[in-house]
Short mmCIF file of C-alpha atoms in Angstrom, two decimals:
data_model
loop_
_atom_site.label_atom_id
_atom_site.label_comp_id
_atom_site.label_asym_id
_atom_site.label_seq_id
_atom_site.Cartn_x
_atom_site.Cartn_y
_atom_site.Cartn_z
CA UNK A 1 -62.77 -34.31 -90.22
CA UNK A 2 -61.19 -36.37 -87.07
CA UNK A 3 -57.14 -34.82 -86.84
CA UNK A 4 -54.61 -35.37 -84.14
CA UNK A 5 -52.16 -32.56 -84.04
CA UNK A 6 -48.92 -32.90 -81.99
CA UNK A 7 -46.56 -30.36 -81.15
CA UNK A 8 -44.05 -29.02 -78.78
CA UNK A 9 -41.37 -31.39 -79.98
CA UNK A 10 -37.66 -29.76 -80.07
CA UNK A 11 -33.93 -30.41 -78.39
CA UNK A 12 -33.16 -30.13 -75.46
CA UNK A 13 -30.36 -31.58 -73.14
CA UNK A 14 -30.28 -35.39 -71.10
CA UNK A 15 -32.28 -35.07 -67.70
CA UNK A 16 -33.68 -31.99 -69.08
CA UNK A 17 -38.07 -31.51 -69.49
CA UNK A 18 -40.10 -31.33 -72.60
CA UNK A 19 -43.84 -31.08 -72.62
CA UNK A 20 -45.84 -32.35 -75.23
CA UNK A 21 -49.35 -31.44 -76.40
CA UNK A 22 -52.05 -33.69 -78.36
CA UNK A 23 -54.55 -31.44 -79.25
CA UNK A 24 -58.31 -32.73 -81.13
CA UNK A 25 -60.66 -32.25 -83.85
CA UNK A 26 -63.58 -33.13 -84.88
CA UNK A 27 -64.61 -35.31 -81.50
CA UNK A 28 -64.37 -34.51 -78.60
CA UNK A 29 -61.12 -35.87 -76.27
CA UNK A 30 -63.81 -37.20 -72.97
CA UNK A 31 -65.03 -40.39 -75.37
CA UNK A 32 -62.51 -41.72 -76.14
CA UNK A 33 -59.23 -43.45 -75.58
CA UNK A 34 -55.22 -41.35 -76.57
CA UNK A 35 -51.98 -43.46 -77.07
CA UNK A 36 -49.39 -41.89 -77.39
CA UNK A 37 -46.72 -43.87 -78.91
CA UNK A 38 -42.58 -43.29 -80.14
CA UNK A 39 -41.06 -43.90 -83.62
CA UNK A 40 -37.11 -44.62 -83.19
CA UNK A 41 -35.08 -43.78 -85.86
CA UNK A 42 -35.05 -46.88 -86.60
CA UNK A 43 -39.11 -46.63 -87.19
CA UNK A 44 -39.30 -48.94 -84.39
CA UNK A 45 -42.95 -47.57 -82.81
CA UNK A 46 -43.80 -48.66 -78.94
CA UNK A 47 -46.79 -47.38 -76.78
CA UNK A 48 -45.03 -45.21 -73.50
CA UNK A 49 -48.63 -43.88 -72.00
CA UNK A 50 -52.01 -43.74 -72.11
CA UNK A 51 -55.16 -42.61 -70.66
CA UNK A 52 -58.51 -43.71 -71.10
CA UNK A 53 -61.06 -40.83 -71.17
CA UNK A 54 -64.28 -41.73 -70.76
CA UNK A 55 -62.79 -42.64 -66.74
CA UNK A 56 -60.04 -40.78 -65.92
CA UNK A 57 -58.02 -43.67 -65.90
CA UNK A 58 -53.63 -43.81 -66.78
CA UNK A 59 -50.71 -46.35 -67.85
CA UNK A 60 -47.40 -45.99 -68.55
CA UNK A 61 -44.74 -48.78 -69.44
CA UNK A 62 -41.91 -49.35 -67.24
CA UNK A 63 -39.35 -48.24 -69.57
CA UNK A 64 -40.90 -43.58 -68.87
CA UNK A 65 -42.73 -44.61 -65.33
CA UNK A 66 -41.58 -42.78 -63.27
CA UNK A 67 -40.57 -40.29 -65.80
CA UNK A 68 -43.42 -39.75 -67.58
CA UNK A 69 -47.13 -38.19 -66.78
CA UNK A 70 -50.10 -37.53 -69.44
CA UNK A 71 -52.84 -36.00 -68.54
CA UNK A 72 -56.02 -34.57 -70.51
CA UNK A 73 -57.40 -30.18 -70.83
CA UNK A 74 -60.94 -31.58 -71.60
CA UNK A 75 -61.60 -27.26 -71.70
CA UNK A 76 -59.19 -27.63 -74.89
CA UNK A 77 -59.24 -30.52 -76.10
CA UNK A 78 -55.92 -31.74 -75.61
CA UNK A 79 -53.51 -34.50 -74.48
CA UNK A 80 -50.75 -33.55 -72.48
CA UNK A 81 -47.26 -35.54 -72.04
CA UNK A 82 -44.92 -34.53 -69.57
CA UNK A 83 -41.83 -35.82 -69.82
CA UNK A 84 -39.08 -35.29 -67.22
CA UNK A 85 -35.03 -36.81 -66.70
CA UNK A 86 -34.91 -36.95 -70.33
CA UNK A 87 -32.68 -39.71 -72.07
CA UNK A 88 -30.79 -40.05 -75.33
CA UNK A 89 -32.99 -43.52 -76.41
CA UNK A 90 -35.82 -41.19 -76.34
CA UNK A 91 -35.37 -39.41 -79.06
CA UNK A 92 -37.40 -40.48 -82.08
CA UNK A 93 -40.67 -38.87 -83.41
CA UNK A 94 -44.09 -38.82 -80.92
CA UNK A 95 -47.55 -39.49 -81.82
CA UNK A 96 -50.79 -39.16 -80.29
CA UNK A 97 -53.69 -42.05 -81.87
CA UNK A 98 -57.00 -41.84 -80.54
CA UNK A 99 -59.06 -45.00 -80.27
CA UNK A 100 -63.11 -43.45 -80.32
CA UNK A 101 -64.47 -45.99 -79.17
CA UNK A 102 -62.96 -45.20 -75.78
CA UNK A 103 -61.28 -48.95 -75.31
CA UNK A 104 -59.32 -50.20 -72.17
CA UNK A 105 -55.56 -49.34 -72.59
CA UNK A 106 -53.54 -51.16 -74.14
CA UNK A 107 -56.20 -52.82 -75.90
CA UNK A 108 -56.50 -49.66 -78.20
CA UNK A 109 -57.02 -50.04 -82.23
CA UNK A 110 -54.98 -46.11 -83.29
CA UNK A 111 -57.98 -44.68 -85.25
CA UNK A 112 -56.52 -41.67 -85.98
CA UNK A 113 -52.72 -40.78 -85.96
CA UNK A 114 -51.32 -37.12 -85.70
CA UNK A 115 -48.14 -36.60 -88.07
CA UNK A 116 -46.02 -36.42 -85.27
CA UNK A 117 -43.61 -33.93 -83.29
CA UNK A 118 -40.11 -34.78 -83.00
CA UNK A 119 -37.86 -34.82 -79.95
CA UNK A 120 -33.90 -34.95 -79.95
CA UNK A 121 -32.18 -35.81 -76.41
CA UNK A 122 -28.93 -35.01 -77.15
CA UNK A 123 -25.68 -32.73 -76.13
#
C-alpha cells in the first residue's frame, strides 16, 4: 500500500527550529515529486516547498524561502523539511504529498497524502 507518514512536529518558540520527516512506503521517492503543504488553524492550505526527486530540483514559496530547506535521504526513503527562524504564522498541520508521476514542482497531482504532523509556534 502506498503511504506517507509525517513526524517531527511539536511546540517550538518563535525563532526556533524544527525538522519534519516524511517517510514513504510502497513506492520510492527517487521517481516522485514531494510537496510539503501547511494547513493553518483557519483550514487554509498552501504548498510551501517541493522537491522533484527525478532531477534533484527544489523550490520554495516566498514565505519560507531562506528559512526552510527540503532534502531527501534516498537510503531511508524519507524527505525532510528543516524549518528555521520559525514564526507564529508558521503554526499549522504539515502534510507531505506525493506525485507518483514525478511531475514538475507546482504542476503536480497530490496522489497520496500523509496524515500530517502539528507544529505550534508560540511563547
